[in-house]
CSV table of C-alpha atoms and ligand atoms in Angstrom, one decimal:
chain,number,residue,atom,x,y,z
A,561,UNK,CA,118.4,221.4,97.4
A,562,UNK,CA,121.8,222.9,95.8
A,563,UNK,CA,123.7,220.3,97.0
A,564,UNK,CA,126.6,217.8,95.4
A,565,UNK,CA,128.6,215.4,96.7
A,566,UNK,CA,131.3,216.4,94.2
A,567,UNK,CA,130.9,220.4,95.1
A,568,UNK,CA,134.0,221.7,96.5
A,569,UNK,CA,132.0,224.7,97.1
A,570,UNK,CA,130.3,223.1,100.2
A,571,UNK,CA,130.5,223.3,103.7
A,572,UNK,CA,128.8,220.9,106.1
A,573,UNK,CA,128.4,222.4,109.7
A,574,UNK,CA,128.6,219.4,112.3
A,575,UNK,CA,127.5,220.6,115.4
A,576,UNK,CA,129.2,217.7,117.9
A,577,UNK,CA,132.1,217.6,115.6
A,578,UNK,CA,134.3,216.3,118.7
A,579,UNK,CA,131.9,213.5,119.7
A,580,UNK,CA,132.2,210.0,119.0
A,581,UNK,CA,130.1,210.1,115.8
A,582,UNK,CA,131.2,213.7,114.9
A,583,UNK,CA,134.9,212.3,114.7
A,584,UNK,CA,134.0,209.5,112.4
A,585,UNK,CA,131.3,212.3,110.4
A,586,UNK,CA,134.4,214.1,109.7
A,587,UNK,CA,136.9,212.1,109.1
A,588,UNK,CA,134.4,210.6,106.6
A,589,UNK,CA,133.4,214.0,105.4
A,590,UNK,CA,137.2,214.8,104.3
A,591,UNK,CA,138.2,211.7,102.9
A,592,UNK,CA,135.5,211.1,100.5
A,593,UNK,CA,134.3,214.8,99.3
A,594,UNK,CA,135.7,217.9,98.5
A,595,UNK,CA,133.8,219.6,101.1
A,596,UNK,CA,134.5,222.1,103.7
A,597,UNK,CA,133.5,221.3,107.5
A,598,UNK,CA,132.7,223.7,110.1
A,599,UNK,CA,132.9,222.0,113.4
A,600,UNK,CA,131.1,223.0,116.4
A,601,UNK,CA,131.9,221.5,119.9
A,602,UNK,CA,133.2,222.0,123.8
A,603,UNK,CA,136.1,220.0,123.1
A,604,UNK,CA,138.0,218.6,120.2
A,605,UNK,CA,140.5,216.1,121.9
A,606,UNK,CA,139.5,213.0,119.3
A,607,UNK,CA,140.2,215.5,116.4
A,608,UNK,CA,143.5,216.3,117.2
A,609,UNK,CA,144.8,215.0,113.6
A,610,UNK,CA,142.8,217.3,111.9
A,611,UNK,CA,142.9,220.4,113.8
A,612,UNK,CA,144.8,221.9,111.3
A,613,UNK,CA,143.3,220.5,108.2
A,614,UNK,CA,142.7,223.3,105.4
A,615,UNK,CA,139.2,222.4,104.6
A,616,UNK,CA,138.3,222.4,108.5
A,617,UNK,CA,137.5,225.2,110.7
A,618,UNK,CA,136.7,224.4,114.0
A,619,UNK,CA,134.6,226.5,117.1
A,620,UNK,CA,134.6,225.8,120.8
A,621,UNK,CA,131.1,226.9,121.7
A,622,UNK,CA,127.9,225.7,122.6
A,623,UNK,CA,124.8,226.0,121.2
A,624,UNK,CA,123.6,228.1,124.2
A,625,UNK,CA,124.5,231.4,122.7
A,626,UNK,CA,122.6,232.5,119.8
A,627,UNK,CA,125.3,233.8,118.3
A,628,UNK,CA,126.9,230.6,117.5
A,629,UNK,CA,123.7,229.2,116.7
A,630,UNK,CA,123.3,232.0,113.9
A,631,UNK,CA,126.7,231.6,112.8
A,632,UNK,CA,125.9,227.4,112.2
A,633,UNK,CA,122.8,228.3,110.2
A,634,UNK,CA,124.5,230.5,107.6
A,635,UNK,CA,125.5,227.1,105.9
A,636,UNK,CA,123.9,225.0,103.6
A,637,UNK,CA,124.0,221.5,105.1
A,638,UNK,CA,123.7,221.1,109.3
A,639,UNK,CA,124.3,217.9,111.3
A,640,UNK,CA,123.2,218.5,114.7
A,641,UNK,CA,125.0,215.9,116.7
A,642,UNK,CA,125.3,217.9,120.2
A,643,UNK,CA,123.4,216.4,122.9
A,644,UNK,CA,123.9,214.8,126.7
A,645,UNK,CA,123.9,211.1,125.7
A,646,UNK,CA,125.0,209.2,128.5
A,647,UNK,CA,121.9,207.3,130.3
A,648,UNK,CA,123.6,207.8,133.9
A,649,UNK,CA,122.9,211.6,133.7
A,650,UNK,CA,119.2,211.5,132.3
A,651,UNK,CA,118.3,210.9,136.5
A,652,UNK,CA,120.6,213.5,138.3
A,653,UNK,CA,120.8,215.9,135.5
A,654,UNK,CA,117.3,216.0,134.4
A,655,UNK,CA,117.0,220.1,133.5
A,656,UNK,CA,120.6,219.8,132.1
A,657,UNK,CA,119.4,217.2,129.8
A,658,UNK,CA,116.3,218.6,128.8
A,659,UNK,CA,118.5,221.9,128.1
A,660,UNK,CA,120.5,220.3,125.4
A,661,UNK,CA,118.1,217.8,124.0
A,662,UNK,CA,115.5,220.3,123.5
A,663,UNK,CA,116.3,223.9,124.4
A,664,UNK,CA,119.8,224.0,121.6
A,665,UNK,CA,118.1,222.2,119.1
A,666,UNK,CA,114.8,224.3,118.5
A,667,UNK,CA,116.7,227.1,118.5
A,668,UNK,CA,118.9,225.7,115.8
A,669,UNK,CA,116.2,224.6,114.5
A,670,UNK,CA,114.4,228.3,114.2
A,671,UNK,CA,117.4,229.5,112.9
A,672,UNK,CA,118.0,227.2,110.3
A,673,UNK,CA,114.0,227.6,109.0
A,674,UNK,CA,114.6,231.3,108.5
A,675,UNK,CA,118.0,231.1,106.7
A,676,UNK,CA,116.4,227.7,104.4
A,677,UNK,CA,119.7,225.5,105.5
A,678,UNK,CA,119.1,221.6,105.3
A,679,UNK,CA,118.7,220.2,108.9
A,680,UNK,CA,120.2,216.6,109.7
A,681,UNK,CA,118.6,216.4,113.4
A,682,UNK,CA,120.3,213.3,115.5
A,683,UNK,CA,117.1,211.9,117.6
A,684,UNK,CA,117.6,208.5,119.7
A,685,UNK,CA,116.1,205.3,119.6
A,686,UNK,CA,115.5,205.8,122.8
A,687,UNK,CA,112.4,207.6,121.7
A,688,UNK,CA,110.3,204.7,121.1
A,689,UNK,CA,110.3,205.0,125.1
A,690,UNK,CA,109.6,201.9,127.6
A,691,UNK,CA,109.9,199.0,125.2
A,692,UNK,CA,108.6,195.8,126.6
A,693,UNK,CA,110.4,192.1,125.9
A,694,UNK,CA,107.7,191.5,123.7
A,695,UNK,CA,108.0,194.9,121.7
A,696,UNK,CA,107.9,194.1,117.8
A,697,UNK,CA,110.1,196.3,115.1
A,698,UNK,CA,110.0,200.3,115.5
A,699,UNK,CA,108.2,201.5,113.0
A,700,UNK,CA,109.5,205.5,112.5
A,701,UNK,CA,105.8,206.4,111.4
A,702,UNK,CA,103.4,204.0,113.4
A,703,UNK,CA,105.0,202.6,116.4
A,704,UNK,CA,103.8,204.6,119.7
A,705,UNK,CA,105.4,205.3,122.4
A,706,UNK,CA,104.9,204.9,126.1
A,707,UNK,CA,107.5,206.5,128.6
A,708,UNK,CA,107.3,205.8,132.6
A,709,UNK,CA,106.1,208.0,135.1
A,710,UNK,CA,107.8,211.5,135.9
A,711,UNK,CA,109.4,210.2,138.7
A,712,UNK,CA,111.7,207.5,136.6
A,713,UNK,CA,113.8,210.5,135.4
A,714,UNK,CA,115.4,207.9,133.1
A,715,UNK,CA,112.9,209.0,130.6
A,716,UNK,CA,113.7,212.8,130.4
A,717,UNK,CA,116.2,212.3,127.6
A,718,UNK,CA,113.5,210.4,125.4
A,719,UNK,CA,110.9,212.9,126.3
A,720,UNK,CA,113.2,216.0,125.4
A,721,UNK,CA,114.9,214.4,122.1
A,722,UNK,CA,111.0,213.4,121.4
A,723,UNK,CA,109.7,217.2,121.8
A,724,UNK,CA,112.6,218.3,119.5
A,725,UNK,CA,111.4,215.8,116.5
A,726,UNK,CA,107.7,217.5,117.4
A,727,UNK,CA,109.4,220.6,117.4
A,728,UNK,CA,111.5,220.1,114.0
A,729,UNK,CA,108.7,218.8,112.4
A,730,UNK,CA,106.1,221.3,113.3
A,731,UNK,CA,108.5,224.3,112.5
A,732,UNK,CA,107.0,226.4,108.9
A,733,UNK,CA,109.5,226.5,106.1
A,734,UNK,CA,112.0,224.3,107.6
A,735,UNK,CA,114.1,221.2,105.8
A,736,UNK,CA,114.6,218.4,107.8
A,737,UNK,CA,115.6,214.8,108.6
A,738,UNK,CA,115.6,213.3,111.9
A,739,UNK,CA,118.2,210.3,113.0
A,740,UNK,CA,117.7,208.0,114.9
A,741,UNK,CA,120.1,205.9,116.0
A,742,UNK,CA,120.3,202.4,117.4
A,743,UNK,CA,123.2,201.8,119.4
A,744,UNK,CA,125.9,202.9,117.1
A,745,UNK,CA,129.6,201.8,118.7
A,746,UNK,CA,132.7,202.0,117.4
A,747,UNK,CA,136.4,203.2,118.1
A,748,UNK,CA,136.1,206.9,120.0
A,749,UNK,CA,132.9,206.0,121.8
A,750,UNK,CA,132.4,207.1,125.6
A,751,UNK,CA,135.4,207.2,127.3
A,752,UNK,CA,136.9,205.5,130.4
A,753,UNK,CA,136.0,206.3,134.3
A,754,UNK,CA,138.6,208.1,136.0
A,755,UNK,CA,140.9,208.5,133.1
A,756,UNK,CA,139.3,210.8,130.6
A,757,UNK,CA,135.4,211.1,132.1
A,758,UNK,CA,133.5,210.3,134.9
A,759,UNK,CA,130.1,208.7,135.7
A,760,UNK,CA,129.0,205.9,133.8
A,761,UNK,CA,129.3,205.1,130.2
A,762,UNK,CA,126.8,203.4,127.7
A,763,UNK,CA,127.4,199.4,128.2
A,764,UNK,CA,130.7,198.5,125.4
A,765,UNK,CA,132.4,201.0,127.1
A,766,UNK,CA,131.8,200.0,130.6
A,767,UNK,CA,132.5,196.3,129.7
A,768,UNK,CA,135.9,196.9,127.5
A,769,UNK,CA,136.6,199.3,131.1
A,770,UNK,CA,135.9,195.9,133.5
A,771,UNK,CA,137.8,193.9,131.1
A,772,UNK,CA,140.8,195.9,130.9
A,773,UNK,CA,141.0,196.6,134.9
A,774,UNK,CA,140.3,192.6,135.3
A,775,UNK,CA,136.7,193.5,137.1
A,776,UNK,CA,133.5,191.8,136.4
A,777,UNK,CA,130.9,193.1,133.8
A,778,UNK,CA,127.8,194.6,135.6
A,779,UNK,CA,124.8,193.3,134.3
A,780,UNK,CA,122.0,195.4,135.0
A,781,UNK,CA,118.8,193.3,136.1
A,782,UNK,CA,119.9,190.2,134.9
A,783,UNK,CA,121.0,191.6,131.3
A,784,UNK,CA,117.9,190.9,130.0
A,785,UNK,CA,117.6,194.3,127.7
A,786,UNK,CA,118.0,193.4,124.0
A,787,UNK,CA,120.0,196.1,122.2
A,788,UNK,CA,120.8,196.1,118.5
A,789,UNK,CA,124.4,197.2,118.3
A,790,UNK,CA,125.3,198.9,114.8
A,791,UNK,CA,129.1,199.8,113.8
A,792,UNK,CA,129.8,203.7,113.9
A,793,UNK,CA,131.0,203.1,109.8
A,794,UNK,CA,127.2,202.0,108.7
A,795,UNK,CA,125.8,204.9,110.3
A,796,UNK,CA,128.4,207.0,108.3
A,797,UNK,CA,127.5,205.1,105.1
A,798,UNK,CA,123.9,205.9,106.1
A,799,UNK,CA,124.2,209.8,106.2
A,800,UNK,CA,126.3,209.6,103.1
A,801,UNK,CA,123.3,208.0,101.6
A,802,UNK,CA,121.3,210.6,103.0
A,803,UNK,CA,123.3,213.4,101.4
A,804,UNK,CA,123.3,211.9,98.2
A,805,UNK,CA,119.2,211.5,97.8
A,806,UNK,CA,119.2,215.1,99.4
A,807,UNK,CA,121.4,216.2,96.7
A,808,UNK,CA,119.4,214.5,93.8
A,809,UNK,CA,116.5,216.8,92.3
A,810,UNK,CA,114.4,213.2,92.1
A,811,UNK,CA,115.3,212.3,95.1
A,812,UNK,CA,115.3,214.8,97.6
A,813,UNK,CA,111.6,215.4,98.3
A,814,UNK,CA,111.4,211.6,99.9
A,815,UNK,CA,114.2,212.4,102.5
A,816,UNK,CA,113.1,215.7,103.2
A,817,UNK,CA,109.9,215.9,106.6
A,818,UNK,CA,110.9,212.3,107.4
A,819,UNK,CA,112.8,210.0,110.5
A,820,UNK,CA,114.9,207.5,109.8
A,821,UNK,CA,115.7,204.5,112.1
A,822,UNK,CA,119.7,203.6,111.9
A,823,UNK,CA,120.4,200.2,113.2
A,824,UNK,CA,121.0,196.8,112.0
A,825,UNK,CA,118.3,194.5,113.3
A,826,UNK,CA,120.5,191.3,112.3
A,827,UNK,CA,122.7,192.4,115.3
A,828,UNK,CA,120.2,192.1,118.1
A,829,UNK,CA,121.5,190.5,121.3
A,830,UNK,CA,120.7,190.8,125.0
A,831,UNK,CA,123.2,192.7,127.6
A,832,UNK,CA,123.8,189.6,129.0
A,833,UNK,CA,124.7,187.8,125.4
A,834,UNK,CA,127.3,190.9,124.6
A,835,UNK,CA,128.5,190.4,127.8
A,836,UNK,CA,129.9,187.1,127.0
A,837,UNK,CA,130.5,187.7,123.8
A,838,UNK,CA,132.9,190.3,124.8
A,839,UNK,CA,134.4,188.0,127.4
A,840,UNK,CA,135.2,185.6,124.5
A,841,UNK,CA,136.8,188.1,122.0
A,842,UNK,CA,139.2,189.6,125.2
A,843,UNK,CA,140.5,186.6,125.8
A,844,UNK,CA,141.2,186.0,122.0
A,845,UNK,CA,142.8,189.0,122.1
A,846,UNK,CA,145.0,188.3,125.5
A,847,UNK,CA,146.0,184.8,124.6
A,848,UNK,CA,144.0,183.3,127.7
A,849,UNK,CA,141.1,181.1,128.8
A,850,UNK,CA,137.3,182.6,129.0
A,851,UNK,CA,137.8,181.2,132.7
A,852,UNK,CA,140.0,182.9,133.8
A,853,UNK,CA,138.0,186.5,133.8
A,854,UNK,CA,135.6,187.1,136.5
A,855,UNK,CA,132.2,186.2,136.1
A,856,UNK,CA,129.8,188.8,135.2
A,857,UNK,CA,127.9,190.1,138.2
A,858,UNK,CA,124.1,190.7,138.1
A,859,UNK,CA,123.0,194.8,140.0
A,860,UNK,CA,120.2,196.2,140.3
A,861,UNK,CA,119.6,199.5,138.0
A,862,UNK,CA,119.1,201.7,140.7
A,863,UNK,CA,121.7,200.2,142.7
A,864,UNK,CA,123.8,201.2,139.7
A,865,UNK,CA,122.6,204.0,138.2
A,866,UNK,CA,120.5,205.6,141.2
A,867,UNK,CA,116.9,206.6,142.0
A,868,UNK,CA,114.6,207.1,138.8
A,869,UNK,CA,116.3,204.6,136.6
A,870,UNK,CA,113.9,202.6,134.0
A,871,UNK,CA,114.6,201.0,130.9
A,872,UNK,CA,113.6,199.9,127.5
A,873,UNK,CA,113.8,196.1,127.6
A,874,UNK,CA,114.0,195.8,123.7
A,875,UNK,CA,114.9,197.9,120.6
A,876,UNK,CA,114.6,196.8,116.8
A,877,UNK,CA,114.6,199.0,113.8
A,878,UNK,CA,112.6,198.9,111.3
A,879,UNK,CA,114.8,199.0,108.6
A,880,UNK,CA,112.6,199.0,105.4
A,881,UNK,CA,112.2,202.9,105.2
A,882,UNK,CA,116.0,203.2,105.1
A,883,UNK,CA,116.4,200.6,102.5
A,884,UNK,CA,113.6,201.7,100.7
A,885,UNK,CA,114.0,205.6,100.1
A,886,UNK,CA,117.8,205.2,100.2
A,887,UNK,CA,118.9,202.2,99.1
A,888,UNK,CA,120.6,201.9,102.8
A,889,UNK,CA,121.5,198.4,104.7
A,890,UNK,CA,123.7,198.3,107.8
A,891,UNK,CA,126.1,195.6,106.8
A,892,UNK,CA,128.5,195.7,109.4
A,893,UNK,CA,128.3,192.2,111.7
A,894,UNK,CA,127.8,192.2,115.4
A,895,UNK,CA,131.4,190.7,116.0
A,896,UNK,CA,132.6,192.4,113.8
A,897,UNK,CA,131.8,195.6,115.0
A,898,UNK,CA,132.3,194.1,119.0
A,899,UNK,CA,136.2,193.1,117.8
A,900,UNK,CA,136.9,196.3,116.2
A,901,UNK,CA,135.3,198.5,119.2
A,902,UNK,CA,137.4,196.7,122.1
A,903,UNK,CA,140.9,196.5,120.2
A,904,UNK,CA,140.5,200.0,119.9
A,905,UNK,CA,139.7,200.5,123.7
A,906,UNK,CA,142.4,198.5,124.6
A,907,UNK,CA,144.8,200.2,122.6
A,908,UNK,CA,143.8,203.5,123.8
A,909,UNK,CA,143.7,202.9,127.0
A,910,UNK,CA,147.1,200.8,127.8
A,911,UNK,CA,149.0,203.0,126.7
B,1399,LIG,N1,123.9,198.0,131.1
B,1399,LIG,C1,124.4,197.0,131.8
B,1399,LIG,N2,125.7,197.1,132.4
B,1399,LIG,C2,126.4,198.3,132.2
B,1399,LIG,C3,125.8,199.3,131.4
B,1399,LIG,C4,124.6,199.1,130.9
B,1399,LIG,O1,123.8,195.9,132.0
B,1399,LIG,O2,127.5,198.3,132.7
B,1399,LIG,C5,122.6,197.8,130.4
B,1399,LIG,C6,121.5,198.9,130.6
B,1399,LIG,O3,120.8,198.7,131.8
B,1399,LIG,C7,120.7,198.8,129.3
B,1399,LIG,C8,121.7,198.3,128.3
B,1399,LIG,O4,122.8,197.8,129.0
B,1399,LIG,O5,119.8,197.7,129.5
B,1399,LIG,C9,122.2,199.4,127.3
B,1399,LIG,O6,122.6,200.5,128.1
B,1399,LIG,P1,123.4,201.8,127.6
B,1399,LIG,O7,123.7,202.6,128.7
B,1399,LIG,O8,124.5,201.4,126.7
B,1399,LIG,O9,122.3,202.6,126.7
B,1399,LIG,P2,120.8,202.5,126.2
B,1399,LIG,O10,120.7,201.5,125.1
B,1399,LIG,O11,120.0,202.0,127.4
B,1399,LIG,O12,120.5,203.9,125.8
């Protein structure tokens, strides 16, 4: 692979660049190499610092057309970030989902096996599918995977991010590393109900959106999920790690055909232990009593999130692949990353 960190004659195509990880990819991107970024998305309203940075050129398109999708795999180095993410659309949006999750990404996919680019595929978690309490550490190349029944249309976002990794890693010629993330949060992520999205968000950004409006935290059968929540800055250390092996002759051929979790499994909690430790950290940060915020309030998921919702009741990386082939650790503490995740909510959103 003819790539080097330290190569001003790079550019990185991040396809997502607006998203939540995207922003952080690219701020990340032009603060630590000399490299170019092309960045692909529907909207660039996080990014508006850099809109008119000189080593950033930016598209509003989606990977539907194929011309866009050819233009992305004329570079060297892709990070496919693009998706429908938010588990409150996997039910009502099923076809929609499947669209982006599998339809975009193959064809980027195709395209970037003929023109030899490097492909940095984001996958989920998620596809380690209906995880039960007792569910040991995901293994990225022996854990299997069991998803619910086609009604419980929760699962069409696992089964279409799945099909793209089957997809990616069946396709002749093509270089590739899959992602998959574990919860990453961090400033940027989601957004808030009625103010700049609607529907539901993933669960830090619905409970920093209760705490701010002085509502209770939903917790969705009981809380009893276990989620390992991993700071948005470890998952860009992570792909930085990536590069670098990619980059190195030696290296390269043992990041190359493989999936790699990205998660910190020293940060596992359950929905109803972030819950209060988010209560706790709010009313640090207000100056008050844990008391004095309402409860939390136990729903039922499809009272919540309609018909067809299902979940996955527990999800721990692996982490030795990582560690092993790049020398990568998540580092970042859980309240650490908590703290830093709802200051910035709060901050964004008063004003
Ligand atoms: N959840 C919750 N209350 C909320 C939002 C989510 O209890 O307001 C639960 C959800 O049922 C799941 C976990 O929190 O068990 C994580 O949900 P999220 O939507 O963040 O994403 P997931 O990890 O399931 O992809």
């Amino acid at each position: 692979m003819n790539l080097r960190l330290d190569d001003s004659s790079i550019t990185v195509a991040i396809v997502g660049c607006g998203g939540f990880i995207g922003s952080h990819l690219l701020d990340a991107v032009l603060e630590r190499t000399r490299w170019r970024v092309f960045g692909v998305d529907l909207d660039f309203y996080r990014l508006q610092h850099r809109l008119n940075h000189e080593r950033c050129e930016f598209l509003c398109a989606d990977l539907a057309d194929p011309a866009v999708v050819e233009r992305i795999a004329k570079f060297p180095l892709v990070v496919n970030l693009a998706a429908i993410c938010t588990p409150s659309r996997y039910m009502g949006e099923a076809c929609e989902v499947i669209r982006s999750n599998y339809d975009h990404p193959a064809a980027l996919a195709e395209a970037c096996a003929k023109s030899g680019s490097w492909l940095v595929h984001f996958s989920t978690s998620e596809i380690y599918g209906k995880t039960t309490p007792d569910s040991g550490e995901l293994l990225e190349d022996e854990t299997p995977a069991v998803f619910g029944p086609v009604s419980a249309s929760r699962w069409s976002y696992a089964t279409a991010k799945l099909l793209a990794e089957r997809f990616i890693a069946g396709l002749p010629g093509l270089r590739w590393t899959v992602v998959r993330p574990f919860n990453f949060v961090g400033p940027y992520m989601d957004f808030m109900p009625g103010v700049d999205g609607e529907g539901i968000p993933r669960v830090l950004a619905n409970f920093s959106t209760a705490l701010l409006r002085g509502e209770p935290l939903k917790l969705v059968n009981g809380g009893k999920a276990k989620r390992c929540f991993t700071s948005v800055h470890d998952a860009v250390d992570f792909l930085f790690a990536l590069f670098d092996a990619g980059s190195d002759p030696e290296r390269c051929d043992g990041v190359l055909s493989q999936a790699f979790n990205v998660g910190n499994a020293e940060n596992e909690v359950s929905v109803a232990e972030l819950a209060a430790r988010m209560r706790s950290i709010f009313a640090k940060v207000r100056g008050v009593d844990v008391s004095t915020l309402p409860e939390p309030q136990v729903v039922s998921g499809e009272e919540y999130y309609g018909a067809g919702y299902d979940d996955s009741m527990r999800r721990l990386p692996s982490v030795e692949k990582a560690q092993r082939l790049l020398g990568f650790k998540a580092a970042i503490p859980l309240d650490t990353a908590l703290e830093e995740s709802l200051l910035w909510f709060v901050k964004h959103y008063s004003v």
